[in-house]
JSON list of C-alpha atoms in Angstrom, two decimals:
[
{"chain": "P", "resi": 1, "resn": "MET", "atom": "CA", "xyz": [3.90, 154.68, 142.73]},
{"chain": "P", "resi": 2, "resn": "THR", "atom": "CA", "xyz": [7.00, 155.01, 144.84]},
{"chain": "P", "resi": 3, "resn": "PRO", "atom": "CA", "xyz": [7.95, 151.85, 146.78]},
{"chain": "P", "resi": 4, "resn": "LEU", "atom": "CA", "xyz": [7.38, 151.95, 150.53]},
{"chain": "P", "resi": 5, "resn": "SER", "atom": "CA", "xyz": [11.07, 151.34, 151.21]},
{"chain": "P", "resi": 6, "resn": "THR", "atom": "CA", "xyz": [11.95, 154.52, 149.31]},
{"chain": "P", "resi": 7, "resn": "LEU", "atom": "CA", "xyz": [9.32, 156.53, 151.19]},
{"chain": "P", "resi": 8, "resn": "ILE", "atom": "CA", "xyz": [10.66, 155.22, 154.49]},
{"chain": "P", "resi": 9, "resn": "GLU", "atom": "CA", "xyz": [14.20, 156.20, 153.52]},
{"chain": "P", "resi": 10, "resn": "ARG", "atom": "CA", "xyz": [13.03, 159.70, 152.59]},
{"chain": "P", "resi": 11, "resn": "ALA", "atom": "CA", "xyz": [11.08, 160.03, 155.83]},
{"chain": "P", "resi": 12, "resn": "GLU", "atom": "CA", "xyz": [14.14, 158.97, 157.83]},
{"chain": "P", "resi": 13, "resn": "ALA", "atom": "CA", "xyz": [16.36, 161.47, 156.00]},
{"chain": "P", "resi": 14, "resn": "ILE", "atom": "CA", "xyz": [13.89, 164.29, 156.64]},
{"chain": "P", "resi": 15, "resn": "TYR", "atom": "CA", "xyz": [13.53, 163.30, 160.29]},
{"chain": "P", "resi": 16, "resn": "LEU", "atom": "CA", "xyz": [17.30, 163.23, 160.75]},
{"chain": "P", "resi": 17, "resn": "THR", "atom": "CA", "xyz": [17.63, 166.63, 159.08]},
{"chain": "P", "resi": 18, "resn": "HIS", "atom": "CA", "xyz": [14.67, 168.44, 160.68]},
{"chain": "P", "resi": 19, "resn": "GLY", "atom": "CA", "xyz": [14.09, 166.50, 163.90]},
{"chain": "P", "resi": 20, "resn": "SER", "atom": "CA", "xyz": [10.85, 167.30, 165.69]},
{"chain": "P", "resi": 21, "resn": "GLY", "atom": "CA", "xyz": [10.11, 170.00, 163.10]},
{"chain": "P", "resi": 22, "resn": "SER", "atom": "CA", "xyz": [9.83, 167.41, 160.33]},
{"chain": "P", "resi": 23, "resn": "ALA", "atom": "CA", "xyz": [6.04, 167.45, 160.19]},
{"chain": "P", "resi": 24, "resn": "ALA", "atom": "CA", "xyz": [5.94, 171.24, 159.92]},
{"chain": "P", "resi": 25, "resn": "TYR", "atom": "CA", "xyz": [8.63, 171.15, 157.23]},
{"chain": "P", "resi": 26, "resn": "LEU", "atom": "CA", "xyz": [6.61, 168.63, 155.21]},
{"chain": "P", "resi": 27, "resn": "LEU", "atom": "CA", "xyz": [3.40, 170.62, 155.60]},
{"chain": "P", "resi": 28, "resn": "ASP", "atom": "CA", "xyz": [5.23, 173.66, 154.21]},
{"chain": "P", "resi": 29, "resn": "GLN", "atom": "CA", "xyz": [6.52, 171.53, 151.32]},
{"chain": "P", "resi": 30, "resn": "ILE", "atom": "CA", "xyz": [3.01, 170.25, 150.57]},
{"chain": "P", "resi": 31, "resn": "GLU", "atom": "CA", "xyz": [1.50, 173.72, 150.66]},
{"chain": "P", "resi": 32, "resn": "ALA", "atom": "CA", "xyz": [4.23, 175.06, 148.33]},
{"chain": "P", "resi": 33, "resn": "ALA", "atom": "CA", "xyz": [3.74, 172.13, 145.96]},
{"chain": "P", "resi": 34, "resn": "ILE", "atom": "CA", "xyz": [0.01, 172.79, 145.77]},
{"chain": "P", "resi": 35, "resn": "ARG", "atom": "CA", "xyz": [0.56, 176.50, 145.12]},
{"chain": "P", "resi": 36, "resn": "ASP", "atom": "CA", "xyz": [3.13, 175.70, 142.41]},
{"chain": "P", "resi": 37, "resn": "GLY", "atom": "CA", "xyz": [0.82, 173.25, 140.64]},
{"chain": "P", "resi": 38, "resn": "THR", "atom": "CA", "xyz": [3.05, 170.25, 141.29]},
{"chain": "P", "resi": 39, "resn": "PRO", "atom": "CA", "xyz": [1.68, 166.97, 139.91]},
{"chain": "P", "resi": 40, "resn": "ALA", "atom": "CA", "xyz": [-0.64, 165.12, 142.28]},
{"chain": "P", "resi": 41, "resn": "LEU", "atom": "CA", "xyz": [1.70, 162.11, 142.44]},
{"chain": "P", "resi": 42, "resn": "ARG", "atom": "CA", "xyz": [4.49, 164.21, 143.99]},
{"chain": "P", "resi": 43, "resn": "ILE", "atom": "CA", "xyz": [2.07, 165.78, 146.48]},
{"chain": "P", "resi": 44, "resn": "ARG", "atom": "CA", "xyz": [0.78, 162.32, 147.38]},
{"chain": "P", "resi": 45, "resn": "GLU", "atom": "CA", "xyz": [4.34, 161.13, 148.01]},
{"chain": "P", "resi": 46, "resn": "LEU", "atom": "CA", "xyz": [4.97, 164.09, 150.31]},
{"chain": "P", "resi": 47, "resn": "ASP", "atom": "CA", "xyz": [1.75, 163.27, 152.16]},
{"chain": "P", "resi": 48, "resn": "HIS", "atom": "CA", "xyz": [2.80, 159.63, 152.57]},
{"chain": "P", "resi": 49, "resn": "ILE", "atom": "CA", "xyz": [6.15, 160.75, 153.97]},
{"chain": "P", "resi": 50, "resn": "LEU", "atom": "CA", "xyz": [4.31, 163.09, 156.36]},
{"chain": "P", "resi": 51, "resn": "GLN", "atom": "CA", "xyz": [2.16, 160.18, 157.53]},
{"chain": "P", "resi": 52, "resn": "LEU", "atom": "CA", "xyz": [5.28, 158.10, 158.20]},
{"chain": "P", "resi": 53, "resn": "ILE", "atom": "CA", "xyz": [6.82, 160.96, 160.21]},
{"chain": "P", "resi": 54, "resn": "GLU", "atom": "CA", "xyz": [3.62, 161.44, 162.21]},
{"chain": "P", "resi": 55, "resn": "TYR", "atom": "CA", "xyz": [3.42, 157.70, 162.88]},
{"chain": "P", "resi": 56, "resn": "ARG", "atom": "CA", "xyz": [7.01, 157.70, 164.10]},
{"chain": "P", "resi": 57, "resn": "GLN", "atom": "CA", "xyz": [6.35, 160.64, 166.42]},
{"chain": "P", "resi": 58, "resn": "ARG", "atom": "CA", "xyz": [3.20, 159.01, 167.86]},
{"chain": "P", "resi": 59, "resn": "THR", "atom": "CA", "xyz": [5.02, 155.72, 168.39]},
{"chain": "P", "resi": 60, "resn": "LEU", "atom": "CA", "xyz": [7.96, 157.39, 170.12]},
{"chain": "P", "resi": 61, "resn": "ALA", "atom": "CA", "xyz": [5.59, 159.41, 172.31]},
{"chain": "P", "resi": 62, "resn": "LEU", "atom": "CA", "xyz": [3.65, 156.26, 173.20]},
{"chain": "P", "resi": 63, "resn": "TYR", "atom": "CA", "xyz": [6.80, 154.57, 174.45]},
{"chain": "P", "resi": 64, "resn": "GLY", "atom": "CA", "xyz": [8.17, 157.68, 176.14]},
{"chain": "P", "resi": 65, "resn": "ARG", "atom": "CA", "xyz": [10.99, 158.36, 173.72]},
{"chain": "P", "resi": 66, "resn": "SER", "atom": "CA", "xyz": [9.89, 161.67, 172.19]}
]
């Protein structure tokens, strides 16, 4: 399993690249991975990164920094 620190770094890179569209970008990546028959571990990692992005967005919205 990928270490949390690596997942956080990946989530940050995706967020910096795609901004508020990060969640949609990751959903597209997950859907493509499923269609392509990507191993479950990779799909799980993408899902974990999506969860980190969603958590960040909820936290920023909660504190008025969205």
